[in-house]
PDB file of C-alpha atoms in Angstrom:
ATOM      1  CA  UNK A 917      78.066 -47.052 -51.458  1.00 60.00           C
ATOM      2  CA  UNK A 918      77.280 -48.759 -48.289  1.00 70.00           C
ATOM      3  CA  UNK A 919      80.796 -47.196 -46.767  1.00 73.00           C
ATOM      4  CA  UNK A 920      78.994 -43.410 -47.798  1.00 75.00           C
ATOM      5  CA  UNK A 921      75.806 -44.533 -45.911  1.00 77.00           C
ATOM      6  CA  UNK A 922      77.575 -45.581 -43.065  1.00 77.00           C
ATOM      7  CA  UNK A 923      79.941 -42.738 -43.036  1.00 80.00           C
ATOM      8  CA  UNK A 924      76.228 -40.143 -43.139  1.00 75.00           C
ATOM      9  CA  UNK A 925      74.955 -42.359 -40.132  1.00 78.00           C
ATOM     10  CA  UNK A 926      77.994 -41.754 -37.830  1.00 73.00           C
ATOM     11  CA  UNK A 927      77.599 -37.683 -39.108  1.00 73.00           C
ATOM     12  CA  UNK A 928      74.354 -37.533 -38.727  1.00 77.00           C
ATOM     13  CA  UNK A 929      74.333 -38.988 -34.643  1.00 75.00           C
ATOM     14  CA  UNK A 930      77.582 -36.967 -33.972  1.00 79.00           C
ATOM     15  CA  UNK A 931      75.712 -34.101 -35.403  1.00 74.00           C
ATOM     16  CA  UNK A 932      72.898 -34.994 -33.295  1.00 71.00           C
ATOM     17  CA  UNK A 933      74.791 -35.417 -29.921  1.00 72.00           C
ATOM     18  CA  UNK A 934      76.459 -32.066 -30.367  1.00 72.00           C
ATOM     19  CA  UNK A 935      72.787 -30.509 -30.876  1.00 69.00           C
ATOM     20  CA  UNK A 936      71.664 -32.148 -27.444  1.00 65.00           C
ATOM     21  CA  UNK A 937      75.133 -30.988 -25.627  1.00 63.00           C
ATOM     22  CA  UNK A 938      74.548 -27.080 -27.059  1.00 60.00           C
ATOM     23  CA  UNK A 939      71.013 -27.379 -25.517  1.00 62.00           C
ATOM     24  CA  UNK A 940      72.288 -29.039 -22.101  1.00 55.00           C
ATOM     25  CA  UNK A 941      74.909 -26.225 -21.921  1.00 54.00           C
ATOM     26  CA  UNK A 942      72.898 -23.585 -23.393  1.00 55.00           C
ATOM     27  CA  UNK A 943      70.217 -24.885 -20.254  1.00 51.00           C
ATOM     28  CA  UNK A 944      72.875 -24.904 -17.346  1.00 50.00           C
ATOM     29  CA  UNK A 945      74.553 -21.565 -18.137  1.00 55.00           C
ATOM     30  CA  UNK A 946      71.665 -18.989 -18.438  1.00 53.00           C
ATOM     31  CA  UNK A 947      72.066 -15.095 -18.592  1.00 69.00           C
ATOM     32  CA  UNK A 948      68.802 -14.856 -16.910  1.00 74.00           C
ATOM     33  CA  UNK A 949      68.083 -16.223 -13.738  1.00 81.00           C
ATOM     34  CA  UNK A 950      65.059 -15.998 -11.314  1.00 85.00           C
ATOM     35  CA  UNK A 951      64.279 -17.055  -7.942  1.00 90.00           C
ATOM     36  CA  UNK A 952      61.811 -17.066  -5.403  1.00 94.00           C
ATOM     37  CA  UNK A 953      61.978 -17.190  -1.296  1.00 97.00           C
ATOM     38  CA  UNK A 954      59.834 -17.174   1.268  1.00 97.00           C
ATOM     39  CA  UNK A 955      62.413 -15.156   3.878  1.00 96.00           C
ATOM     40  CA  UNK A 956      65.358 -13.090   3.992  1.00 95.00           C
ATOM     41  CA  UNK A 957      67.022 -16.060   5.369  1.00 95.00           C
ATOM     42  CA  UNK A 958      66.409 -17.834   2.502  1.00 96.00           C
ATOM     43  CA  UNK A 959      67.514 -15.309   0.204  1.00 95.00           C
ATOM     44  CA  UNK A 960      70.881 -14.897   2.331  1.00 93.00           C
ATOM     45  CA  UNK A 961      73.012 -16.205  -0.089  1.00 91.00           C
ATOM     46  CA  UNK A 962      71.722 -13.932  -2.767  1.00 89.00           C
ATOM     47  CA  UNK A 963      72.010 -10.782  -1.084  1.00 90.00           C
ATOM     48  CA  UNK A 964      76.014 -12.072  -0.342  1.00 88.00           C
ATOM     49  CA  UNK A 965      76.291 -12.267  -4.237  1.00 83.00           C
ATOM     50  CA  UNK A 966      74.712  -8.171  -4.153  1.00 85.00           C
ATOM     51  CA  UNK A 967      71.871  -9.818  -6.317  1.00 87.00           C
ATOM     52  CA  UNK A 968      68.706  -8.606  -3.643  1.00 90.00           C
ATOM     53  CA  UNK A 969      69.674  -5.208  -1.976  1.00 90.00           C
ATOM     54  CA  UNK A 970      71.745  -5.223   1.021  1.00 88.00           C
ATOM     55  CA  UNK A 971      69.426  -3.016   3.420  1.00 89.00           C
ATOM     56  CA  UNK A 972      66.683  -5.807   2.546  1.00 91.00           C
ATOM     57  CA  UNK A 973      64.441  -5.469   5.886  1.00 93.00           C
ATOM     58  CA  UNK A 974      64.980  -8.750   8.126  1.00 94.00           C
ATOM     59  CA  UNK A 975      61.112  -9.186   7.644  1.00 95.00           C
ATOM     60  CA  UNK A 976      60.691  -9.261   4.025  1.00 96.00           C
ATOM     61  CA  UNK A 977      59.024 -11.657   2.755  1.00 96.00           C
ATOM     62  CA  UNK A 978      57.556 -13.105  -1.172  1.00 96.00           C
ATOM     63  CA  UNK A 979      61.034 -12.104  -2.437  1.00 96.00           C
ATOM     64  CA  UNK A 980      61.427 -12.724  -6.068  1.00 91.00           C
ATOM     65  CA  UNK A 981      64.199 -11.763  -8.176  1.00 90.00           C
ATOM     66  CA  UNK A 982      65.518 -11.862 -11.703  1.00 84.00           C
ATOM     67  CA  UNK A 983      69.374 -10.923 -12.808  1.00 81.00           C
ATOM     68  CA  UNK A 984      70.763 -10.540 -16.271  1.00 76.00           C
ATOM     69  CA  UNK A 985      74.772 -11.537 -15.945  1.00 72.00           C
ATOM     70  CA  UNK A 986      75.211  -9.976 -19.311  1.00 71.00           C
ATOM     71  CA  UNK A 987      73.699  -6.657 -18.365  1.00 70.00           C
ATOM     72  CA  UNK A 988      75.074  -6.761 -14.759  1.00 76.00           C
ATOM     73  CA  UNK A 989      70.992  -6.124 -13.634  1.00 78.00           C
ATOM     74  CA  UNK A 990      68.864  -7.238 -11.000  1.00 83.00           C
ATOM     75  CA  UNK A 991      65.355  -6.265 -10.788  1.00 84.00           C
ATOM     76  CA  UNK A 992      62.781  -8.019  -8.068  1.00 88.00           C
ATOM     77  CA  UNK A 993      60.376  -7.463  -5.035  1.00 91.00           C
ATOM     78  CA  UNK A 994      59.541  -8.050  -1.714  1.00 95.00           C
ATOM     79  CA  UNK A 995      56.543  -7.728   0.683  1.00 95.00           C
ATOM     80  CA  UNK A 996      56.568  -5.862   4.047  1.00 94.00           C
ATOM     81  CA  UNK A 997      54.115  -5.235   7.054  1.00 91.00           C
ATOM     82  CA  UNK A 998      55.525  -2.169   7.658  1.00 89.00           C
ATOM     83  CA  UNK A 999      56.697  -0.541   4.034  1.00 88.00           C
ATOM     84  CA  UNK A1000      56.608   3.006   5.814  1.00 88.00           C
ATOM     85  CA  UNK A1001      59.006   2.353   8.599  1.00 89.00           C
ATOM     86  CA  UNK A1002      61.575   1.069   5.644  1.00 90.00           C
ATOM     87  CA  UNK A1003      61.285   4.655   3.470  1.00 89.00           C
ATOM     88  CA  UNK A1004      61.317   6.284   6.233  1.00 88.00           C
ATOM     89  CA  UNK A1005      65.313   6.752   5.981  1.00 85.00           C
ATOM     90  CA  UNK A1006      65.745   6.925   2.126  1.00 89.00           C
ATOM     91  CA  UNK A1007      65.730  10.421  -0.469  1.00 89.00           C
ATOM     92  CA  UNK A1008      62.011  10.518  -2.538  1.00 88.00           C
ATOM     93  CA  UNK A1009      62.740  10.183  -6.127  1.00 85.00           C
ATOM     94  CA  UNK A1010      60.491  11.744  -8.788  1.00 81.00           C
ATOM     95  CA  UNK A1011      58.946   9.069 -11.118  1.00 75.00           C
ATOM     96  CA  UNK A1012      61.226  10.340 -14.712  1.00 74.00           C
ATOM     97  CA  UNK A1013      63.991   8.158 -12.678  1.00 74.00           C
ATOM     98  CA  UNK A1014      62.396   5.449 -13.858  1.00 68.00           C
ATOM     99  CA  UNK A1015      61.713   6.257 -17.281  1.00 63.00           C
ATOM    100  CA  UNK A1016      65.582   6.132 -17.545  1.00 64.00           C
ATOM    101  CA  UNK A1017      66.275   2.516 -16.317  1.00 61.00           C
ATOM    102  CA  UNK A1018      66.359  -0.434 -18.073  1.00 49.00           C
ATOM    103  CA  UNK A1019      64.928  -3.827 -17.075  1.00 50.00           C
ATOM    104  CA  UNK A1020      65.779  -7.138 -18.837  1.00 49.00           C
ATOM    105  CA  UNK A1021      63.424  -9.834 -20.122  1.00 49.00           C
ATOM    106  CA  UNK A1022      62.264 -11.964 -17.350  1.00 49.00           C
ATOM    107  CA  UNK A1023      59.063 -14.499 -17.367  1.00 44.00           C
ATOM    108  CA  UNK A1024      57.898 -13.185 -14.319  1.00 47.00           C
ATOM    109  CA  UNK A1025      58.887  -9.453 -13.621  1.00 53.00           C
ATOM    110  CA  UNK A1026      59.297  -7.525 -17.159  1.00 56.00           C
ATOM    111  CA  UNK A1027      58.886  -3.979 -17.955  1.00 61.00           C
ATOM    112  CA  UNK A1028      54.934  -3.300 -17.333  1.00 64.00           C
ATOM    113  CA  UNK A1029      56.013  -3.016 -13.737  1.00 72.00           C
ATOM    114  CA  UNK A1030      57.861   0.372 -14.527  1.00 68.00           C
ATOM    115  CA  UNK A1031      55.424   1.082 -17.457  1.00 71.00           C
ATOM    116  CA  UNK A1032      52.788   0.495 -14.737  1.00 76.00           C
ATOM    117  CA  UNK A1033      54.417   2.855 -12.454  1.00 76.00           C
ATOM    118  CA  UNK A1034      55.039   5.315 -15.011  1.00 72.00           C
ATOM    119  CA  UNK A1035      51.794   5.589 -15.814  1.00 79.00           C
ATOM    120  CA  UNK A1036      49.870   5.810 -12.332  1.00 82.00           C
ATOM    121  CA  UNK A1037      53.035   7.696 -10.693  1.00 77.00           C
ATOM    122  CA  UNK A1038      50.760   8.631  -7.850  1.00 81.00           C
ATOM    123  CA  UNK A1039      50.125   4.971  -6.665  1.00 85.00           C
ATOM    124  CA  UNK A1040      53.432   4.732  -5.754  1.00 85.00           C
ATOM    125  CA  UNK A1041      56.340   6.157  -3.940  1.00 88.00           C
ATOM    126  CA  UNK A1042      59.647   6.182  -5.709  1.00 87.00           C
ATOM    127  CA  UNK A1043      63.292   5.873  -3.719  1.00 89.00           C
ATOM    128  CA  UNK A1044      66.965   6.143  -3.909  1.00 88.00           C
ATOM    129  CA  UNK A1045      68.509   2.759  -2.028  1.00 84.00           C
ATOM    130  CA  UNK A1046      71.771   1.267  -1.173  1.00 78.00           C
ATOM    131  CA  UNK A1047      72.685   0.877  -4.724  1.00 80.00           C
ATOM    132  CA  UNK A1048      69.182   0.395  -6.257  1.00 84.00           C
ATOM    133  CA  UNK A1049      65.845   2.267  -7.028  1.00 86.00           C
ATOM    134  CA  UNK A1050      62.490   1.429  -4.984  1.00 89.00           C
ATOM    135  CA  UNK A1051      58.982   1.771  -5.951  1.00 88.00           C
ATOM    136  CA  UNK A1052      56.420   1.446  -2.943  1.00 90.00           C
ATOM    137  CA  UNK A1053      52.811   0.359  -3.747  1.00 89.00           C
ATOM    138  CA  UNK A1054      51.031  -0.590   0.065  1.00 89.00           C
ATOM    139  CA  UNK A1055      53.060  -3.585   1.349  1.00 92.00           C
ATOM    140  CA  UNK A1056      54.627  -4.169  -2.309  1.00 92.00           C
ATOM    141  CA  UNK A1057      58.248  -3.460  -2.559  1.00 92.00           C
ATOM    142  CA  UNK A1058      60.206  -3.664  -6.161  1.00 89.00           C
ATOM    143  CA  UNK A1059      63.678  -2.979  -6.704  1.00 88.00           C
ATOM    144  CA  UNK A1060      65.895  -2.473  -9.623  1.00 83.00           C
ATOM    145  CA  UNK A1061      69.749  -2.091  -9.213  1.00 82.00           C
ATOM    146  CA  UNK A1062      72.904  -2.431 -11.915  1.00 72.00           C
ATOM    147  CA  UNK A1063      75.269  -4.856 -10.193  1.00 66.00           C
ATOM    148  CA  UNK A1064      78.395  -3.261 -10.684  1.00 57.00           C
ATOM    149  CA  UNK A1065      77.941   0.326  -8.934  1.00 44.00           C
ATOM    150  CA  UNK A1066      77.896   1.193  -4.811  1.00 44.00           C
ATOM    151  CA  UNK A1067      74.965   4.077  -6.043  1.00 39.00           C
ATOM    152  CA  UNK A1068      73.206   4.211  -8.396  1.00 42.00           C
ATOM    153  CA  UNK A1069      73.898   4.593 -12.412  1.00 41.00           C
ATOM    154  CA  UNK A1070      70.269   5.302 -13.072  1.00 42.00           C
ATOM    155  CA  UNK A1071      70.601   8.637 -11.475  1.00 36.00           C
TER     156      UNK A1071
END
């Protein structure tokens, strides 16, 4: 008897130590990840991985972004002084673009952003990018792009 409780014991803390490894793991290899920056310097890495957009303005700042590795998506923004001088060289989508793209689960950037867009299309101004899709509200700049294509596969 004392050879079955001993026997449960040792299950029962291998059991548990497995539990706490699958969490660990489970912790250090997300499918979402976010982060945040101050510059486009700081973000320089990040745009190397394709992650931010490439024609990022060397001025951006507040530039947040969230990727799904499963999905192959990044969706984000960035602030600009100047957000006219950056559409200035980029096609005017209309707003059903948007309707068609898919955003993943993020805690800080989910899908009101293009609900909210959707629904006030003439706040904001909609355009084809380097590989991703813009929407421009004032000095607000947010981005969604599928990893995997050199144009867009929203379109």
């Amino acid at each position: 008897m004392r050879n079955k409780s001993m026997i449960f014991i040792v299950l029962m803390v291998i059991f548990a130590f497995l539990g706490l490894g699958g969490r660990v793991l489970r912790y250090h290899i997300r499918e979402n990840m976010e982060y945040n920056f101050n510059t486009k310097i700081e973000a320089s890495k990040i745009i190397e991985h394709g992650w931010i957009p490439s024609d990022l303005p060397d001025d951006a700042s507040n530039i947040y972004v969230a990727y799904d590795l499963d999905g192959n998506l990044s969706n984000g923004y960035f602030s600009l002084n100047d957000s006219d001088k950056f559409a200035k060289d980029k096609d005017v989508l209309d707003v059903e673009v948007l309707k068609e793209m898919v955003t993943h689960e993020s805690k800080k950037f989910k899908d009101e952003i293009r609900i909210e867009i959707i629904a006030q299309p003439h706040e904001y101004t909609i355009l084809n990018g380097e590989g991703c899709i813009y929407a421009i509200k004032d000095s607000k700049i947010y981005f969604w792009m599928k990893l995997s294509s050199e144009k867009c596969d929203f379109l």
